[in-house]
mmCIF file of C-alpha atoms and ligand atoms in Angstrom:
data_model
loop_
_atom_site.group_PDB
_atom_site.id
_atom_site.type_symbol
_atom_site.label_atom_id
_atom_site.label_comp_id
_atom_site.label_asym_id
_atom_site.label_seq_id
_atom_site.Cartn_x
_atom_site.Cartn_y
_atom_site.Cartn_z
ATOM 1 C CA UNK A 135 105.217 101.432 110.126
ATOM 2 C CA UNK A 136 101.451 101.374 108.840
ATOM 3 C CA UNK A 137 100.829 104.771 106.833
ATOM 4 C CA UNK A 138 97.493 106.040 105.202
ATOM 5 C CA UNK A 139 98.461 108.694 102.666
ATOM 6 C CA UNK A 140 95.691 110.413 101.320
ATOM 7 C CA UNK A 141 94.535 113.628 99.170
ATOM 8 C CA UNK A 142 92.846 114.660 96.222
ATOM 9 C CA UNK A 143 93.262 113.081 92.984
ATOM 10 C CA UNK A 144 96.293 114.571 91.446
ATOM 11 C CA UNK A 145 97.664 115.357 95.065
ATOM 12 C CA UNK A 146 100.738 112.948 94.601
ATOM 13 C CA UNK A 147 99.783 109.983 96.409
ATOM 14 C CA UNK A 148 100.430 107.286 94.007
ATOM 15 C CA UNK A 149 104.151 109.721 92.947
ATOM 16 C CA UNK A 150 105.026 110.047 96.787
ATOM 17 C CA UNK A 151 104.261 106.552 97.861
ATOM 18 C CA UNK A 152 106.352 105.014 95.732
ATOM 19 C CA UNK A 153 109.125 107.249 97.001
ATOM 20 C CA UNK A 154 108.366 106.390 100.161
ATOM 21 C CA UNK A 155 108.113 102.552 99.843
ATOM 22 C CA UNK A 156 111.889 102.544 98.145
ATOM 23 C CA UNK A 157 113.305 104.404 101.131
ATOM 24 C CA UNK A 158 111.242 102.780 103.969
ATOM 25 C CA UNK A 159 110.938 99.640 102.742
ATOM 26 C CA UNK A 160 107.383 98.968 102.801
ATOM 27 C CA UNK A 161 104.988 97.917 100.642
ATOM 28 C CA UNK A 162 102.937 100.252 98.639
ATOM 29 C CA UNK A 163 99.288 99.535 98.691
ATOM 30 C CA UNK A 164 97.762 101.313 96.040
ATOM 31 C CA UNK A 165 94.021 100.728 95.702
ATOM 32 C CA UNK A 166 93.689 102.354 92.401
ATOM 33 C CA UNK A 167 96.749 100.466 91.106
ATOM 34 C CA UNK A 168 94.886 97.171 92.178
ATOM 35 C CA UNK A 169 91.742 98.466 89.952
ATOM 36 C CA UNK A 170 93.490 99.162 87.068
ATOM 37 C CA UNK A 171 95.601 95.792 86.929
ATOM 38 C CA UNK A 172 91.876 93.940 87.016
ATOM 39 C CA UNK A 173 90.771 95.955 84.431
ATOM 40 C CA UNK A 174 93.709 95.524 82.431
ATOM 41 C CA UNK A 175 93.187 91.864 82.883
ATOM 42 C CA UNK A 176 90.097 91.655 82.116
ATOM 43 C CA UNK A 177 89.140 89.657 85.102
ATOM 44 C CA UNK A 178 85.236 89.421 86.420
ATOM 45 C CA UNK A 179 86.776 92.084 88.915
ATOM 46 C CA UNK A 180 88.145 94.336 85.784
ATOM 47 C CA UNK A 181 84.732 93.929 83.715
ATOM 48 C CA UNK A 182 82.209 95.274 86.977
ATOM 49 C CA UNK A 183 84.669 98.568 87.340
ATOM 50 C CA UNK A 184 86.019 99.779 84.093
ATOM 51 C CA UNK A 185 83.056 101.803 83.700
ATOM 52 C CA UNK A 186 83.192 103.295 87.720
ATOM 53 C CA UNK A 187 86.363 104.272 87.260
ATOM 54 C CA UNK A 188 85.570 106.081 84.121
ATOM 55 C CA UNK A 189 83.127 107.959 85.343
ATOM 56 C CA UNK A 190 85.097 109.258 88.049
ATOM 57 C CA UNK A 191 82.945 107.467 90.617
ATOM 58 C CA UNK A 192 83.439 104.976 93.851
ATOM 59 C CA UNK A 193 83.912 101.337 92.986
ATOM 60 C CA UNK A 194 81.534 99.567 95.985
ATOM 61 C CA UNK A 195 82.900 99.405 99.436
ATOM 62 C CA UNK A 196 82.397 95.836 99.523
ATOM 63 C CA UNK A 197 84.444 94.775 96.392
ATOM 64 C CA UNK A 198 87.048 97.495 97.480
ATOM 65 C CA UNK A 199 87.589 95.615 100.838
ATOM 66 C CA UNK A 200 87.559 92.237 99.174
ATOM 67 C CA UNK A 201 90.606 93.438 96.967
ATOM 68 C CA UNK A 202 92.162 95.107 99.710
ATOM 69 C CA UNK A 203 91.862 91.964 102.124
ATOM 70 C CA UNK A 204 93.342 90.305 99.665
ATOM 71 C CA UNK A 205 96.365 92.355 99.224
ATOM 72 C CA UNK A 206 96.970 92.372 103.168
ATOM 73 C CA UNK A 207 97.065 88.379 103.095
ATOM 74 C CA UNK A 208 100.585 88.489 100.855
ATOM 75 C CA UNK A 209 103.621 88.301 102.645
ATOM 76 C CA UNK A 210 105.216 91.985 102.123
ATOM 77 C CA UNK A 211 102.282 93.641 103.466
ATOM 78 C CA UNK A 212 103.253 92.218 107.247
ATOM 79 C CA UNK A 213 105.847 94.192 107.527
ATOM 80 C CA UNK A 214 104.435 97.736 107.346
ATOM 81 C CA UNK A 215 102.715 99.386 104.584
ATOM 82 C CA UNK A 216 101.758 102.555 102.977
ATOM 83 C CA UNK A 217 98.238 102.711 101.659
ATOM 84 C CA UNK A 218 97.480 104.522 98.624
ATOM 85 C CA UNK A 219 94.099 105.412 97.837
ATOM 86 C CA UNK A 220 91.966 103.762 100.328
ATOM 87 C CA UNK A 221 89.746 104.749 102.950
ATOM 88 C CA UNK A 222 87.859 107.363 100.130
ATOM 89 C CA UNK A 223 84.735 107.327 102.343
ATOM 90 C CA UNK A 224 83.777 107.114 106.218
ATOM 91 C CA UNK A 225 82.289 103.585 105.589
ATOM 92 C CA UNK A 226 85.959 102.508 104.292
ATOM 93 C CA UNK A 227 87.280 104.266 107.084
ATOM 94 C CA UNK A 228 85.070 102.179 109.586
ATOM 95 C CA UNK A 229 86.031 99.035 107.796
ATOM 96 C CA UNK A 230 89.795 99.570 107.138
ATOM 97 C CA UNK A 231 89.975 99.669 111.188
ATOM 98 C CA UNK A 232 88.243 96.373 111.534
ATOM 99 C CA UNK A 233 90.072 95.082 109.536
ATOM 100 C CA UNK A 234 93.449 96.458 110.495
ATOM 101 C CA UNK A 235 92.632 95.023 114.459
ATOM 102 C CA UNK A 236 91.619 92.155 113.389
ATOM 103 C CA UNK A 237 95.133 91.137 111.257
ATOM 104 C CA UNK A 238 96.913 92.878 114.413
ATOM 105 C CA UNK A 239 98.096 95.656 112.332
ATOM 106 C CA UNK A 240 97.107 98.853 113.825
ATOM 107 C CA UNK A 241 98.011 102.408 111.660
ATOM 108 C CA UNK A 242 100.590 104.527 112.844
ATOM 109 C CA UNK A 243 99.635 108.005 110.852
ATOM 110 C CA UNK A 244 97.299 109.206 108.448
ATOM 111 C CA UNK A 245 99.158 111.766 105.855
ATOM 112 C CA UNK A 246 96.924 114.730 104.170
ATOM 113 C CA UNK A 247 98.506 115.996 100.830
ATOM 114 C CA UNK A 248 96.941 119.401 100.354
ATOM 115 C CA UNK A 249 96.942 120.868 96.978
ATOM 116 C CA UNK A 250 94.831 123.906 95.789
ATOM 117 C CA UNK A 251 92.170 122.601 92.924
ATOM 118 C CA UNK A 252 93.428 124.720 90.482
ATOM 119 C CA UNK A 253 97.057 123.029 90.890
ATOM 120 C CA UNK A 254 95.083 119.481 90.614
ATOM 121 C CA UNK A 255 93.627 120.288 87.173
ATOM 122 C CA UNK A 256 97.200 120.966 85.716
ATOM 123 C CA UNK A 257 98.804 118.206 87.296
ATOM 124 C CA UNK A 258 96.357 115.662 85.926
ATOM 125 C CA UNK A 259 95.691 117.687 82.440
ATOM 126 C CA UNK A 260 99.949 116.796 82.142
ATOM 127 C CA UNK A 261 99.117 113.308 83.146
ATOM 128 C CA UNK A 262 96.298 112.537 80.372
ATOM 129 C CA UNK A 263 98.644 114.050 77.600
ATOM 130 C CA UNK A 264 101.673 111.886 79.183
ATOM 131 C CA UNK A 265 99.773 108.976 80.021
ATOM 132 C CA UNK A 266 96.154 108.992 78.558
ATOM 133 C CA UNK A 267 94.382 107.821 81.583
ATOM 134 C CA UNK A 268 90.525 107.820 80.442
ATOM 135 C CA UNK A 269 89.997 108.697 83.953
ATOM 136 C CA UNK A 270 91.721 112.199 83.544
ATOM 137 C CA UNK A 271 90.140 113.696 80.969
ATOM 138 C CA UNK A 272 88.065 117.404 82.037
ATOM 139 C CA UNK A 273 84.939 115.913 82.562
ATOM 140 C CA UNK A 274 86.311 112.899 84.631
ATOM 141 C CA UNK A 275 88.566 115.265 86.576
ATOM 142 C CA UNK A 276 85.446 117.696 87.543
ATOM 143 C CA UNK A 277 83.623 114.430 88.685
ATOM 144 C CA UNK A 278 86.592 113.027 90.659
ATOM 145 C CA UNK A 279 87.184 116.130 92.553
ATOM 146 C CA UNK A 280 83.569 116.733 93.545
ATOM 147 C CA UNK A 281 83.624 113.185 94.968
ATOM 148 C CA UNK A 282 86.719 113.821 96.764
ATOM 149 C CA UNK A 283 84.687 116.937 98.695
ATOM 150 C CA UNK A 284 81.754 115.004 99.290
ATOM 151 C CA UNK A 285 82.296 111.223 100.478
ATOM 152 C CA UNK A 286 87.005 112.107 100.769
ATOM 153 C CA UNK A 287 87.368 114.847 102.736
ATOM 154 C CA UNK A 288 85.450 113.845 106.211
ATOM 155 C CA UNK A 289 87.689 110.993 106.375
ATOM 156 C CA UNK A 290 90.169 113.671 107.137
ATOM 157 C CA UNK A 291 88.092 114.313 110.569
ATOM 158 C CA UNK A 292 88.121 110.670 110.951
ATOM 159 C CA UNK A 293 91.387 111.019 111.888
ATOM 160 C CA UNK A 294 91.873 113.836 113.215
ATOM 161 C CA UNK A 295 89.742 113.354 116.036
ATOM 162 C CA UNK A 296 91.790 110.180 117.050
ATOM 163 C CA UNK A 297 94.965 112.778 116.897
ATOM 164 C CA UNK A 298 96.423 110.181 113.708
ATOM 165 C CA UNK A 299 96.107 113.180 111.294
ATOM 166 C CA UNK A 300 98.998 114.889 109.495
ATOM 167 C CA UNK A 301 98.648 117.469 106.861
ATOM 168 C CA UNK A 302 101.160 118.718 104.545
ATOM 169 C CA UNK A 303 101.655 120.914 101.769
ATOM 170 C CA UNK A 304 101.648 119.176 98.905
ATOM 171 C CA UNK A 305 102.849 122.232 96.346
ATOM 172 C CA UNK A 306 106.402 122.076 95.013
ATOM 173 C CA UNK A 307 108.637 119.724 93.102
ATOM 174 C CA UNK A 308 108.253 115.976 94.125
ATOM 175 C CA UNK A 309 111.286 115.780 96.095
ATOM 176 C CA UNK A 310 110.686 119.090 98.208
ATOM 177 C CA UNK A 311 107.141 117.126 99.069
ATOM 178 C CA UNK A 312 108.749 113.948 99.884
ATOM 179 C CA UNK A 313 111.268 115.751 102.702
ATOM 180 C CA UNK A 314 108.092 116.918 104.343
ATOM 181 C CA UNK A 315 106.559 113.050 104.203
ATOM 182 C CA UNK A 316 109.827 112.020 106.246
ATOM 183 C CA UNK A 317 109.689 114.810 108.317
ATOM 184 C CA UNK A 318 106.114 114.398 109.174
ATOM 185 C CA UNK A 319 106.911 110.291 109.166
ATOM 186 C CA UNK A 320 110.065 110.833 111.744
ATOM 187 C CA UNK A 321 108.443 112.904 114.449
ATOM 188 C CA UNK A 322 105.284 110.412 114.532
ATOM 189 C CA UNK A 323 108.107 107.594 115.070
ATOM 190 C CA UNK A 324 109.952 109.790 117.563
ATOM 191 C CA UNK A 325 106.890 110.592 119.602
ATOM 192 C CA UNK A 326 105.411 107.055 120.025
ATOM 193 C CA UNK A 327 109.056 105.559 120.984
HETATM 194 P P1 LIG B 273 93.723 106.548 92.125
HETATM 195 O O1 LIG B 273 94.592 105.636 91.369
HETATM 196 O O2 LIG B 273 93.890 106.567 93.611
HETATM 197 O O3 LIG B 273 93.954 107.980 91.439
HETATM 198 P P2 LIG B 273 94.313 109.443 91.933
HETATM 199 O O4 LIG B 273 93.429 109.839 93.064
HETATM 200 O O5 LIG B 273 94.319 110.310 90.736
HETATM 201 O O6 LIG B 273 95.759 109.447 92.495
HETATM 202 P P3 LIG B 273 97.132 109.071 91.810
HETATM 203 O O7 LIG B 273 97.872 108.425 92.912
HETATM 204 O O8 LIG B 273 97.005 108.281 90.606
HETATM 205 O O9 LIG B 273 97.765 110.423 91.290
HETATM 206 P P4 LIG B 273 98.923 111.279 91.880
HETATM 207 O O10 LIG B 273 98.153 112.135 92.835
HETATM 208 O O11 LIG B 273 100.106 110.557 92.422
HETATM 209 O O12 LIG B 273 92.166 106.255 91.825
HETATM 210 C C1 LIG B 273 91.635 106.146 90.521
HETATM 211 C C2 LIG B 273 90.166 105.658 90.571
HETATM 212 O O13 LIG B 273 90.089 104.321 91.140
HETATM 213 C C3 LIG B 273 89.182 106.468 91.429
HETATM 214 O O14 LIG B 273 88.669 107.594 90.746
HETATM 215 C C4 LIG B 273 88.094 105.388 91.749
HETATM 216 O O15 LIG B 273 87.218 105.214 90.674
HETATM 217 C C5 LIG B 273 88.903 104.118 91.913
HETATM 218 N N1 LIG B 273 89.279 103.858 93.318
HETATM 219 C C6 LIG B 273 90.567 103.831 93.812
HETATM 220 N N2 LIG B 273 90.554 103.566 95.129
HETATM 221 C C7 LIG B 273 89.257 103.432 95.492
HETATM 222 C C8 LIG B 273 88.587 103.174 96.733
HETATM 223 N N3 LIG B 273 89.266 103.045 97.879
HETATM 224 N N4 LIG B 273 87.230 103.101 96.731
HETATM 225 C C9 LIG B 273 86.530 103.243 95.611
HETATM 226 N N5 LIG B 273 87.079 103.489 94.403
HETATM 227 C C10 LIG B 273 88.434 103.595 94.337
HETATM 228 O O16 LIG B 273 99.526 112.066 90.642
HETATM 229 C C11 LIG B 273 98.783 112.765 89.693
HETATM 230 C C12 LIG B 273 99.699 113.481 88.696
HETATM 231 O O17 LIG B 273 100.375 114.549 89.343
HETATM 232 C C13 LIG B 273 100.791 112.614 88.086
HETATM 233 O O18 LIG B 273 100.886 112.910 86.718
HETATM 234 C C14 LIG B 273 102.064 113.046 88.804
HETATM 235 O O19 LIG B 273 103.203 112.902 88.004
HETATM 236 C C15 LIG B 273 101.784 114.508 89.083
HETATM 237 N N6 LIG B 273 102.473 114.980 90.275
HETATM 238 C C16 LIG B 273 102.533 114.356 91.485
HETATM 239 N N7 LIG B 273 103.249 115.098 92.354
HETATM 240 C C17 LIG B 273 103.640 116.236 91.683
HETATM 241 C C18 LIG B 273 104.396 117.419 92.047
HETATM 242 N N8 LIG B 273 104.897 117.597 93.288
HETATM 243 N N9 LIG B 273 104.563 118.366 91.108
HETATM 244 C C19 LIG B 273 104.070 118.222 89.869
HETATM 245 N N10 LIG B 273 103.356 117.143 89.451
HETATM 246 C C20 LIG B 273 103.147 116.158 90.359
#
């Protein structure tokens, strides 16, 4: 099973695909994840997008597919995946396909969390006093969600108009979400076998 799962920062991607990964047994791609190890690291990678990030802003296409081809070449990732944060803008889109027919690894579904933006604030206010992620302080947050409108959101259509799209509510507790992912995750499986 190849999964996008995308949303709005603060929708529950990163929360729900790790869920998902335990009970599915795939491996959770999480492009954000992959950013924040190389800054943590301090690698040439980490150094170029520690200040992106936070700003709230895209790290380049190019250096996002770099890491991401990267992360498809280990051995978990052949067996099905669930990608976390990636495509964030048509061009990604465009070259997450490429890529995905050229490894032989075509996607399945593309999930939509849908939260309201007033529900996003809260969650990631919680999530800068529980964490202190620089990249969810006000400020950051305001800049994050206006570039998930702008470049995020048509990637939506992307799929849509290939009939891969699924959206979901993603209001409620975490596990109430997570029945709807494996709802929404069993009729795709049911209706392509
Ligand atoms: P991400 O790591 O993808 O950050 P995110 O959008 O905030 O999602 P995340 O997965 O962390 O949060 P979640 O919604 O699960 O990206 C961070 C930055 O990296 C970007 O701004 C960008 O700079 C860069 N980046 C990443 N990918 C990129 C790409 N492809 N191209 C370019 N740049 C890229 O959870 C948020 C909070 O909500 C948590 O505290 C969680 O506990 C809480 N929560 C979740 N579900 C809940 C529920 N049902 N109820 C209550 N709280 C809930």
């Amino acid at each position: 099973m190849r999964i996008v799962l995308f949303g709005p920062p603060g929708s529950g991607k990163g929360t729900q695909a790790g869920l998902l990964k335990e009970h599915l047994g795939l491996a959770h791609i999480s492009t954000g994840d992959l950013l924040r190890a190389a800054v943590k690291a301090g690698s040439p990678l980490g150094l170029k997008v520690k200040a992106v990030m936070e700003a709230g802003q895209l790290v380049s296409d190019d250096l996002m597919l770099e890491l991401l081809e990267e992360r498809f070449a280990q051995a978990d990732a052949a067996g099905g995946f669930i990608l976390d944060g990636y495509p964030r803008n048509l061009a990604q889109a465009n070259a997450l396909d490429t890529l995905l027919a050229r490894i032989e690894q075509p996607l399945d579904v593309a999930l939509l969390l849908e939260v309201p933006q007033d529900l996003l604030v809260e969650r990631l206010a919680g999530r800068a006093g529980a964490e202190g992620r620089k990249d969810d302080n006000p400020d950051t947050v305001r800049a994050r969600l206006q570039v998930y409108e702008e470049q995020t959101a048509p990637v939506a259509d992307f799929y849509r108009s290939r009939g891969q799209m699924v959206a979901l509510d993603g209001t409620g507790r975490v596990e109430q979400v997570r029945e709807r992912l494996l709802a929404a995750i069993g009729s795709t499986t049911a209706s392509a076998g």
